Coordinates of N, CA and C in Angstrom, one line a residue:
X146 N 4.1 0.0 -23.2 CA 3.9 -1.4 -22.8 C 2.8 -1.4 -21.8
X147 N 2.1 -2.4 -21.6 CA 0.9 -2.7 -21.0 C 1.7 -3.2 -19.3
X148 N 0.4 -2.6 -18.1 CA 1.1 -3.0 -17.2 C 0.2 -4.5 -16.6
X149 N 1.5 -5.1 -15.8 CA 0.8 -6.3 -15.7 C 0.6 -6.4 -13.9
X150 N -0.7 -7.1 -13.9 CA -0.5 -7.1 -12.2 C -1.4 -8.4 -11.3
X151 N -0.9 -8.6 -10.1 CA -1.1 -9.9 -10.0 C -2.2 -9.7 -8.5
X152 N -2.9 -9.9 -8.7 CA -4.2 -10.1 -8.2 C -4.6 -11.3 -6.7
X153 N -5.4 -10.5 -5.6 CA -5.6 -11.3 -4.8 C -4.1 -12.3 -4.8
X154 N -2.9 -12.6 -4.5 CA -2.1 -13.7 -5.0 C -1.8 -14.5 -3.6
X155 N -2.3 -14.0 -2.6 CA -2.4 -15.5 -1.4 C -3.7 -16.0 -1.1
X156 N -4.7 -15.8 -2.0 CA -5.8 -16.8 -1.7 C -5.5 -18.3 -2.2
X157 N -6.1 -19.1 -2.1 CA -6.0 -20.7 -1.8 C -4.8 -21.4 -3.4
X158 N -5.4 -20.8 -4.4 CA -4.9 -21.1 -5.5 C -4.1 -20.1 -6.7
X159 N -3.9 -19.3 -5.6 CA -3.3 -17.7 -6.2 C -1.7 -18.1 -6.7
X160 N -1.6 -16.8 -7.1 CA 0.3 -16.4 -7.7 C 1.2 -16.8 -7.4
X161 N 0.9 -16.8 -5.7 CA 2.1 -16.5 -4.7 C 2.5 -17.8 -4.2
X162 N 0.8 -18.6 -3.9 CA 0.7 -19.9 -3.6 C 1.7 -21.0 -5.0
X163 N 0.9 -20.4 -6.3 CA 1.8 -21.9 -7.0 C 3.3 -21.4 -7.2
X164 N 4.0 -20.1 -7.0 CA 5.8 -20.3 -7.1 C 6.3 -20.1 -6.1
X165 N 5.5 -21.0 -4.8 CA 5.8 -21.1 -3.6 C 6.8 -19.9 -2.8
X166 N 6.1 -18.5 -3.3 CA 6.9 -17.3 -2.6 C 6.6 -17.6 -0.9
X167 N 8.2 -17.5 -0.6 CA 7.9 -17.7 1.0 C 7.8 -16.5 1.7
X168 N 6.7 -16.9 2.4 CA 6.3 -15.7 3.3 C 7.1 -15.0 4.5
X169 N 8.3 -15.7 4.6 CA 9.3 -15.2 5.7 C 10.6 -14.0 4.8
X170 N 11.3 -14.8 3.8 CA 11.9 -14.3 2.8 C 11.9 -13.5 1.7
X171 N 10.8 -13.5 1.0 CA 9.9 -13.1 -0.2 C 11.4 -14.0 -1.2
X172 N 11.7 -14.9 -1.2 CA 12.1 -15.6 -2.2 C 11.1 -16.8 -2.6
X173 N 11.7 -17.5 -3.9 CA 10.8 -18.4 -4.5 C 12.0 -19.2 -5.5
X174 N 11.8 -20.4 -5.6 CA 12.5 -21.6 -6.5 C 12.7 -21.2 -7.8
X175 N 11.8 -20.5 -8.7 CA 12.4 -19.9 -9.6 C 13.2 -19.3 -9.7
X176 N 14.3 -19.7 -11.0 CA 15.6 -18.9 -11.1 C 15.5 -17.5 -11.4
X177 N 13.9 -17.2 -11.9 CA 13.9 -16.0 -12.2 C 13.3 -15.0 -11.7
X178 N 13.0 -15.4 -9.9 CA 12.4 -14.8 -9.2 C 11.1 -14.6 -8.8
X179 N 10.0 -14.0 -8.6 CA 8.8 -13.9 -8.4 C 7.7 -13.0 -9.7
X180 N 8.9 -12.7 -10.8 CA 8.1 -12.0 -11.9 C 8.3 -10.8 -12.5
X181 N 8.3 -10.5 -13.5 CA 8.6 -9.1 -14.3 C 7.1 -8.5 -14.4
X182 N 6.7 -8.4 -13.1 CA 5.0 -7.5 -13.0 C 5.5 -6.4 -12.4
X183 N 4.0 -5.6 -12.6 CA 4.5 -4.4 -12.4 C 3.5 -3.5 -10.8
X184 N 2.4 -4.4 -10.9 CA 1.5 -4.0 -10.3 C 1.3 -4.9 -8.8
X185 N 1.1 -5.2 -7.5 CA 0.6 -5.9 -6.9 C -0.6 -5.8 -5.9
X186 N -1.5 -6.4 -5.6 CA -2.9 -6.2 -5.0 C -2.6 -6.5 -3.7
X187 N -2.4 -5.5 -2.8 CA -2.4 -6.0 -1.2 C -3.5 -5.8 -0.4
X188 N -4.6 -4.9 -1.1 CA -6.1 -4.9 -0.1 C -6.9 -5.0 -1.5
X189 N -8.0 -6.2 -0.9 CA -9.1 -6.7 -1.7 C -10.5 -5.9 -0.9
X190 N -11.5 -5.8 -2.0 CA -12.9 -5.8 -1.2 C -12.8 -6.8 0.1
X191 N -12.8 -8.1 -0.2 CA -12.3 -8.7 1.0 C -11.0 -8.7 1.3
X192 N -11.0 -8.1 2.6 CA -9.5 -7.6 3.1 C -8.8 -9.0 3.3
X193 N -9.9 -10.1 3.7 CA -8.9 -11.2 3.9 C -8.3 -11.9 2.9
X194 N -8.4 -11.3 1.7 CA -7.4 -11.7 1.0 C -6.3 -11.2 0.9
X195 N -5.7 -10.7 1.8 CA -4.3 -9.8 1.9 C -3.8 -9.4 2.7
X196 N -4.8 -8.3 3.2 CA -4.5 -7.0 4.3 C -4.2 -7.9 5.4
X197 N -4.9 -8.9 6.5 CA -4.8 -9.1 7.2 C -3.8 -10.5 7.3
X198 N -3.0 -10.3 8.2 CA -1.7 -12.0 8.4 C -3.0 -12.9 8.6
X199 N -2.7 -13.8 7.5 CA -3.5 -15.3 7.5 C -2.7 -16.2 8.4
X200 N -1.8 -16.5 9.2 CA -0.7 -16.6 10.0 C -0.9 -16.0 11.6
X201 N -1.4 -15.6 12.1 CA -1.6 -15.0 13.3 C -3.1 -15.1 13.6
X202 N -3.1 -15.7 14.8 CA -4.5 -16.2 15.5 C -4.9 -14.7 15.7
X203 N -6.2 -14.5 15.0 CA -7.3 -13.3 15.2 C -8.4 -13.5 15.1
X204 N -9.7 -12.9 15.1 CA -10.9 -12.6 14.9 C -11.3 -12.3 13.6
X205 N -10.2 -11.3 12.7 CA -10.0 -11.3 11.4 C -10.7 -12.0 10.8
X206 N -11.5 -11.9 9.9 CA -11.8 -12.8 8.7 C -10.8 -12.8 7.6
X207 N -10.1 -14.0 7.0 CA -8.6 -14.2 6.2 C -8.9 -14.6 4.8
X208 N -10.7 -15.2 4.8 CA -11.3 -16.1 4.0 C -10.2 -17.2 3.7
X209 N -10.2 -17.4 2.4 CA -9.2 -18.1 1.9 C -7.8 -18.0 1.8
X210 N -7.2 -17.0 2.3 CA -5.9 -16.3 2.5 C -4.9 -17.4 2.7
X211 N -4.0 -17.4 2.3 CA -2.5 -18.3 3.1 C -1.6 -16.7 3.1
X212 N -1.2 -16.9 3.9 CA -0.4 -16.2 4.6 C -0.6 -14.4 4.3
X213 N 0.2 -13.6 4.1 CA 0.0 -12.1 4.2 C 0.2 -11.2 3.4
X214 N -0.3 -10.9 1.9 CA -0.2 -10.5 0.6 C 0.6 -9.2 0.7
X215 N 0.1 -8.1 2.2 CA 0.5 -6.8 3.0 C 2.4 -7.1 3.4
X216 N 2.2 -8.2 3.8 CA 3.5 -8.3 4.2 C 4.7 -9.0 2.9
X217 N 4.0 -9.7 2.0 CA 5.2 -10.4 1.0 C 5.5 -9.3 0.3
X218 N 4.4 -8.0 0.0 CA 4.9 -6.4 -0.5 C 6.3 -6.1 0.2
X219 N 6.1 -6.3 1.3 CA 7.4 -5.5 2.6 C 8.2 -6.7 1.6
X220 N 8.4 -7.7 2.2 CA 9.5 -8.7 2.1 C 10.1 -8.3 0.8
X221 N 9.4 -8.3 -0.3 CA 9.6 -7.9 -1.6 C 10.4 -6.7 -1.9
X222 N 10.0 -5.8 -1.5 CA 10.3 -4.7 -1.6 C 11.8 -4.5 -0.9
X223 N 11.9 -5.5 0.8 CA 13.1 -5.7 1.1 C 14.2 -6.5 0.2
X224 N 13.7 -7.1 -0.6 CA 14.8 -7.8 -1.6 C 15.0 -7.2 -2.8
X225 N 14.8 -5.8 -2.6 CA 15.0 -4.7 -4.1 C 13.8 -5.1 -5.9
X226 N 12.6 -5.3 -5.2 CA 12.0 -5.4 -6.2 C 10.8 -4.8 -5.7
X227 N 10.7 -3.5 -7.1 CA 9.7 -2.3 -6.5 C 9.0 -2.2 -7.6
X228 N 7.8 -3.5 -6.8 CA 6.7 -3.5 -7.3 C 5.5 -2.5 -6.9
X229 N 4.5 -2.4 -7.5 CA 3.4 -0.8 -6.7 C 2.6 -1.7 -6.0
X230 N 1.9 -1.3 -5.1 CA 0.9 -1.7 -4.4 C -0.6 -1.0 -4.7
X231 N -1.4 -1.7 -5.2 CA -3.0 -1.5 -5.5 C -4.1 -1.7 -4.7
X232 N -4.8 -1.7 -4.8 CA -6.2 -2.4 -4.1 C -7.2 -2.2 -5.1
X233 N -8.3 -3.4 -5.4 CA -9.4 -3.3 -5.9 C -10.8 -3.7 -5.6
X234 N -12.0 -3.0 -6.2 CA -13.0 -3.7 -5.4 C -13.4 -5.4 -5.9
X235 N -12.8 -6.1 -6.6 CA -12.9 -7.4 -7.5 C -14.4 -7.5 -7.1
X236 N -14.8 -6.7 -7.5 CA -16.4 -7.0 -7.5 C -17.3 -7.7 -8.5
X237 N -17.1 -8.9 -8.6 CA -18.1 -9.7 -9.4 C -19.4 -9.3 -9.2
X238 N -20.0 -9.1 -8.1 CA -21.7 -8.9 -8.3 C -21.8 -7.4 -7.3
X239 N -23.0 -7.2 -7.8 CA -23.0 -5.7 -7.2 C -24.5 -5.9 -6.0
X240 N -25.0 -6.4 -5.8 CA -25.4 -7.0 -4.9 C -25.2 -7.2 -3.2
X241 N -23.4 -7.8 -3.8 CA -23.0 -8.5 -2.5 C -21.7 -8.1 -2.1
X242 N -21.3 -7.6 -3.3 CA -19.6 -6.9 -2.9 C -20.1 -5.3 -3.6
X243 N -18.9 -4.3 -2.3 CA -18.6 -2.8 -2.3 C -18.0 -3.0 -3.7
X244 N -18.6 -2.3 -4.5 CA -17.7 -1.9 -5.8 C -17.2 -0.7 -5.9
X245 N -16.6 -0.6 -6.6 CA -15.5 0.4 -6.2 C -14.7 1.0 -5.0
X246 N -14.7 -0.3 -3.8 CA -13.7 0.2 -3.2 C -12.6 -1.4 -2.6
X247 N -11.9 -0.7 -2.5 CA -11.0 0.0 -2.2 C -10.6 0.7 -3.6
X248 N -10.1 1.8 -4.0 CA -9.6 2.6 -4.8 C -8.4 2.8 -5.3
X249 N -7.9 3.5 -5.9 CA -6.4 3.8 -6.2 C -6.2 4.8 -6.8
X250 N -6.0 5.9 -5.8 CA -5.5 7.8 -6.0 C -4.1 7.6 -6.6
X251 N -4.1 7.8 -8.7 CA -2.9 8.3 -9.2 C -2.7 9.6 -9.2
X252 N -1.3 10.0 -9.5 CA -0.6 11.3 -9.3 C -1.3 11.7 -10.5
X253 N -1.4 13.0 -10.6 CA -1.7 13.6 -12.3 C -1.0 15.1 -12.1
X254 N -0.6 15.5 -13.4 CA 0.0 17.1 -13.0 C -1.2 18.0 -12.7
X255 N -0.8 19.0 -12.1 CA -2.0 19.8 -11.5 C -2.6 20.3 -12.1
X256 N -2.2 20.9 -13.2 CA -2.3 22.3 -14.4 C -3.0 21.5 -15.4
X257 N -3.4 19.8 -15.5 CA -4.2 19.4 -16.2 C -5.8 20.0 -16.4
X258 N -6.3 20.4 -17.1 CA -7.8 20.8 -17.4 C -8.6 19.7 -17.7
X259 N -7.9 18.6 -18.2 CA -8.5 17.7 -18.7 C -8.4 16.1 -18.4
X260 N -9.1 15.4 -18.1 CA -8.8 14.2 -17.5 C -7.3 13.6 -18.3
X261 N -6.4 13.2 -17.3 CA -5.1 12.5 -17.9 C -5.1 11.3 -18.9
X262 N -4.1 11.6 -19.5 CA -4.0 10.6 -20.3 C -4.0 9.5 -19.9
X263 N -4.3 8.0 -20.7 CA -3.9 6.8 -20.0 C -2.3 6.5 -19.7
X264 N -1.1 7.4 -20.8 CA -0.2 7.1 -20.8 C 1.1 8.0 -19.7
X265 N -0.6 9.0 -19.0 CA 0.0 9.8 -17.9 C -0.1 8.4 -16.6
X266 N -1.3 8.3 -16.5 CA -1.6 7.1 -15.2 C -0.2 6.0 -15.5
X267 N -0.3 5.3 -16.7 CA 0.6 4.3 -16.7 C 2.2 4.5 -16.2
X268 N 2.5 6.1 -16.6 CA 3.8 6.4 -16.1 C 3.7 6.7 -14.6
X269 N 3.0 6.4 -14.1 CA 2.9 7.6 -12.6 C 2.4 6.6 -12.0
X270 N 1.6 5.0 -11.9 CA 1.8 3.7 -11.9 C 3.3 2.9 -11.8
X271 N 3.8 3.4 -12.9 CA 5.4 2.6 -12.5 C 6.4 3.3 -12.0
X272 N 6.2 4.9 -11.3 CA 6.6 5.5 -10.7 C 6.7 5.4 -9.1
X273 N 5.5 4.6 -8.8 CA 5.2 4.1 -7.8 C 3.9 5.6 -7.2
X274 N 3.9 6.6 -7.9 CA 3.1 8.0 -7.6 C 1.6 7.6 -7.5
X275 N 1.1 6.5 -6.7 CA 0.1 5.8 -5.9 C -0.7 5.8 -4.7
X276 N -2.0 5.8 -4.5 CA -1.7 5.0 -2.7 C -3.1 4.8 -3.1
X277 N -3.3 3.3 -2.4 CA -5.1 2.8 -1.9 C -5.7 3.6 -1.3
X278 N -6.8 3.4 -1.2 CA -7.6 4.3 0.3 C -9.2 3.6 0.0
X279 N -10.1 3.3 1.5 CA -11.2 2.5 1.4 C -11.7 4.3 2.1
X280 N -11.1 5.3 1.9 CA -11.7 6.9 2.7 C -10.7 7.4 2.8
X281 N -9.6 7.4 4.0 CA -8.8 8.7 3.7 C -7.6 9.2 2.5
X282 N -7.7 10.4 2.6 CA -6.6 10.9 1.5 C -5.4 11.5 2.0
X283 N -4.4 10.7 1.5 CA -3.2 10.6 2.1 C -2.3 11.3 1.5
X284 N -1.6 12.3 2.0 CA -0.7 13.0 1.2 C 0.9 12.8 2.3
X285 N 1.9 12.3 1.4 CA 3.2 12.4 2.5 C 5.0 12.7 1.4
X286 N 5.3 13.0 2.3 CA 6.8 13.9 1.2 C 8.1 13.2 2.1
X287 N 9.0 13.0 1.2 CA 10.2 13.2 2.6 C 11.6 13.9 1.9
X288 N 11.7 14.6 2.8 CA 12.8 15.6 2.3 C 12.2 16.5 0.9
X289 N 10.8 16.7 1.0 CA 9.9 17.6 0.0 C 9.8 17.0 -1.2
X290 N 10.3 15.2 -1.2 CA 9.8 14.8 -2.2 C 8.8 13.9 -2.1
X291 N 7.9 13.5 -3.4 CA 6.6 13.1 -2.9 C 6.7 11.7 -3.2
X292 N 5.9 11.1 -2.6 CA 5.8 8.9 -2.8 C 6.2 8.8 -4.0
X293 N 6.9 7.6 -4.1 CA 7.0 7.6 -4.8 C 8.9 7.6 -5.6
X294 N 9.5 8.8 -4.5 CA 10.4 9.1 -5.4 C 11.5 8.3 -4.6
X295 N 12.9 8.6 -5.3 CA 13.9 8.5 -4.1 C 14.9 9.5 -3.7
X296 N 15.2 9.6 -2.5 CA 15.8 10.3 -2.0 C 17.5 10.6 -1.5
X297 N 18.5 10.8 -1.4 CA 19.8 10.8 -0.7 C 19.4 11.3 0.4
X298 N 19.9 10.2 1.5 CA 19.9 11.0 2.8 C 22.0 10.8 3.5
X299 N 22.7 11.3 2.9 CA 23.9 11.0 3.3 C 24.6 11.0 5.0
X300 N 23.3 11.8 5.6 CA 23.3 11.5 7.1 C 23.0 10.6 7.6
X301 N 22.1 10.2 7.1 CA 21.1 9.3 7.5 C 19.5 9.6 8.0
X302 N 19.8 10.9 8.0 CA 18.0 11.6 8.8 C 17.6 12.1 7.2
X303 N 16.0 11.4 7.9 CA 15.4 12.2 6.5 C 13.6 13.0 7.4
X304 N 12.9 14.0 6.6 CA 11.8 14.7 7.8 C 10.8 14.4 6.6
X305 N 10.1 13.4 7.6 CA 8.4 13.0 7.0 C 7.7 14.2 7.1
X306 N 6.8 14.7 6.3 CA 5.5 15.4 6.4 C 4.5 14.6 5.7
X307 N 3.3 14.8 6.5 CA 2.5 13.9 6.5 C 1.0 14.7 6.4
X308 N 0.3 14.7 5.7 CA -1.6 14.8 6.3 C -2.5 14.1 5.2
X309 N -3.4 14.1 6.1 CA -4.6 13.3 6.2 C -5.9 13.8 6.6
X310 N -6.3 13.5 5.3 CA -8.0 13.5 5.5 C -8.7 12.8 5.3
X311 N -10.1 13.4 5.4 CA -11.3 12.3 5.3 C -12.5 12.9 5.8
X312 N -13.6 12.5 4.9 CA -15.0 12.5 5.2 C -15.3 12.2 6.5
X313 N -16.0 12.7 7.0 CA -16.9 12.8 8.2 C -17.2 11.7 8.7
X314 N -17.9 10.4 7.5 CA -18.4 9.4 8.2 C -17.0 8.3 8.1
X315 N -15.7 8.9 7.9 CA -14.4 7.7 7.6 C -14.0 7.7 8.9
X316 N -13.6 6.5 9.4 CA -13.1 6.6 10.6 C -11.4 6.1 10.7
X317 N -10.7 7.0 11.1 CA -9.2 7.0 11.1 C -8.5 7.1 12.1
X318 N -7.9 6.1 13.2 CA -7.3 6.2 14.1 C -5.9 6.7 14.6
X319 N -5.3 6.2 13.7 CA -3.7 5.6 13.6 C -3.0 6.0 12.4
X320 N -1.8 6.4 12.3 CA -0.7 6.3 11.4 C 0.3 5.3 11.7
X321 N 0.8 4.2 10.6 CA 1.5 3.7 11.2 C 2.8 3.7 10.0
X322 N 4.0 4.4 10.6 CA 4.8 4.9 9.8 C 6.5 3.9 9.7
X323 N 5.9 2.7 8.3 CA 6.9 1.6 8.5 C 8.5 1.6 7.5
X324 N 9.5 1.2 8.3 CA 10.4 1.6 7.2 C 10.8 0.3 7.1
X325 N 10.9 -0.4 6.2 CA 12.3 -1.5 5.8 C 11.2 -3.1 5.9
X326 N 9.8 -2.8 6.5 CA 9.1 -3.7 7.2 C 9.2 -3.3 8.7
X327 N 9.3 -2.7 9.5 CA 8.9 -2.2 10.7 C 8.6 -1.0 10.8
X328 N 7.1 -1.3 12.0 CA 6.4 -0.3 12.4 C 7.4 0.8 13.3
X329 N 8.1 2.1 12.7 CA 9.1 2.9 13.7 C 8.1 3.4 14.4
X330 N 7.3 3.9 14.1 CA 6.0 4.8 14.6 C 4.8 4.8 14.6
X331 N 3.7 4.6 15.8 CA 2.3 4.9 15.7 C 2.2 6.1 15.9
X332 N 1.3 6.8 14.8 CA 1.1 7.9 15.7 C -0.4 8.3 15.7
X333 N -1.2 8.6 17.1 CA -2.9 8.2 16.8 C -3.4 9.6 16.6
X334 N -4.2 9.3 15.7 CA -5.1 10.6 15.0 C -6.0 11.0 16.2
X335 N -6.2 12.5 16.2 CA -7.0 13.3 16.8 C -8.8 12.5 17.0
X336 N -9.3 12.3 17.9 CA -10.8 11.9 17.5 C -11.7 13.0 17.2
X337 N -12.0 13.5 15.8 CA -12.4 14.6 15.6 C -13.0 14.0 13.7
X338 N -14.3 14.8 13.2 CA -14.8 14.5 12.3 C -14.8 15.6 11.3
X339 N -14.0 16.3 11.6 CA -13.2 17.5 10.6 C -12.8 16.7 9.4
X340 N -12.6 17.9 8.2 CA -11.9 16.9 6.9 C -10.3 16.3 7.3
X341 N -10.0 17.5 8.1 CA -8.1 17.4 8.4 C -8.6 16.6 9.2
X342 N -7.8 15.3 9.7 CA -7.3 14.7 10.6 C -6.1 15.0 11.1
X343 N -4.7 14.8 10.3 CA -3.8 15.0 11.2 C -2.9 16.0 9.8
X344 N -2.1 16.7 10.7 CA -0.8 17.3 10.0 C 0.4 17.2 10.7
X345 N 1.1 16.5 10.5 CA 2.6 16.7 11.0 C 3.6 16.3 10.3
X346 N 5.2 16.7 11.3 CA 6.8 16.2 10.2 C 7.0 15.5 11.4
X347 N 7.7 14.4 11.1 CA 8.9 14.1 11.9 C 10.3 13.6 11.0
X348 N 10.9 13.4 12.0 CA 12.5 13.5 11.9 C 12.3 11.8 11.7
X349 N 13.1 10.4 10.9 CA 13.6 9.8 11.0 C 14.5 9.6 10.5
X350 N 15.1 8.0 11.1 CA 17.3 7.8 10.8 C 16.7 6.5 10.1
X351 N 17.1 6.5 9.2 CA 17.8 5.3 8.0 C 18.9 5.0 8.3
X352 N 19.2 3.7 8.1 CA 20.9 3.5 8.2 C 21.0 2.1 7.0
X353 N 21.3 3.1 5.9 CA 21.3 2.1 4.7 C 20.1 2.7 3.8
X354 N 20.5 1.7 2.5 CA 19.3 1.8 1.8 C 17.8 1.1 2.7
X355 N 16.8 2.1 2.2 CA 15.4 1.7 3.4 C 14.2 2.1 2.2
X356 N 13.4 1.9 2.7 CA 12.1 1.9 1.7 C 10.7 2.8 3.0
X357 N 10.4 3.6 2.4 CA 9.0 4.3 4.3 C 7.7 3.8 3.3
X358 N 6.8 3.6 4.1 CA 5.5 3.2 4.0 C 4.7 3.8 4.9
X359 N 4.0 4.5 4.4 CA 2.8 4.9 5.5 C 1.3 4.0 5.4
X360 N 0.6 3.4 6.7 CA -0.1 2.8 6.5 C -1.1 4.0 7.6
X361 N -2.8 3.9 7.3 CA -3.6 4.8 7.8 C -4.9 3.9 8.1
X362 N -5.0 3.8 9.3 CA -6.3 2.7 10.0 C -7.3 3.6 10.7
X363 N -8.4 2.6 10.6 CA -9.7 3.0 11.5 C -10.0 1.7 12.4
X364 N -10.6 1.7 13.3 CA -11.2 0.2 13.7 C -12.8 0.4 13.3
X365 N -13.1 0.8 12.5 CA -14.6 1.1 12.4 C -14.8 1.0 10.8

């Protein structure tokens, strides 16, 4: 089956805007919810169509943005609907928009010789075995399994391992390590232009079913 996905969806006249998904809730007036898609766009070439709250007084450019595409993912995802998160470069002209970025690093098996099949990417797409990146390369596990999967934590504690890299000229400040929709932890990268940026585990407590998110910033 073909996967389906919904694009830029809080700009002016987007997805989100006509089945009036509310931005506090991630519910919507439809009896049948916000959609049987598979895919969602939370960072555009222009970030302000998503990444940044259209909702909070900033300096940010939002462009046409109503509210926060980054955050109706969380909400979403808080209401047990696990949609993947993408980014694209929507680059109409080459000109005037970065094409090809932002990106999207799928999983592939390692022992491949040969570029993956389409029907490897599409399984590993609805597996959630994903992540954006506008530069760094994000690798994270918890309890040694990788994004993507799920886990039993019957204690409640589960141990992040985390690293990160990037090119020389990527600038990477921050980890910000979110569970459920809250930031538990910043944790700031070394200022150094090494490939490694950071390596570490930590220990966090779930209490309940929880969803972790790693997000990875620069201010540059």
């Amino acid at each position: 089956a073909p996967l389906l996905q919904v694009n830029h969806p809080r700009s002016s006249t987007a997805y989100f805007t006509e089945i009036e998904l509310d931005p506090v809730t991630g519910t919507t007036p439809l009896p049948d919810g916000p959609g049987d898609f598979d895919l969602l766009e939370v960072l555009n070439e222009n970030e302000g169509f998503g990444y940044y709250d259209a909702d909070l007084p900033s300096d940010r450019a939002t462009g046409s943005a109503r509210h926060w595409a980054l955050g109706d993912w969380f909400n979403l995802l808080n209401r047990g609907h696990r949609y993947t998160a993408v980014g694209n470069s929507d680059s109409h002209t080459v000109y005037a928009d970065i094409a090809g970025y932002p990106r999207n690093f799928v999983w592939a098996p390692r022992a491949a010789a040969t570029p993956p099949q389409t029907s490897q990417i599409v399984r590993a797409l609805r597996a959630h075995q994903s992540f954006i990146s506008l530069g760094p390369f994000v690798e994270f596990s918890v309890d040694g399994a990788p994004m993507g999967s799920d886990v039993r934590a019957p204690d409640g504690k589960v141990e992040l391992s985390l690293r990160v890299q990037a090119a020389s000229w990527v600038d990477v400040d921050r980890v910000k390590v979110i569970v459920n929709g809250d930031v538990v932890e910043e944790i700031p990268v070394p200022e150094t232009r090494a490939p490694m940026r950071l390596e570490t585990t930590r220990s966090l407590t779930v209490d309940g079913d929880s969803w972790l998110v790693v997000v990875v910033e620069g201010d540059e």
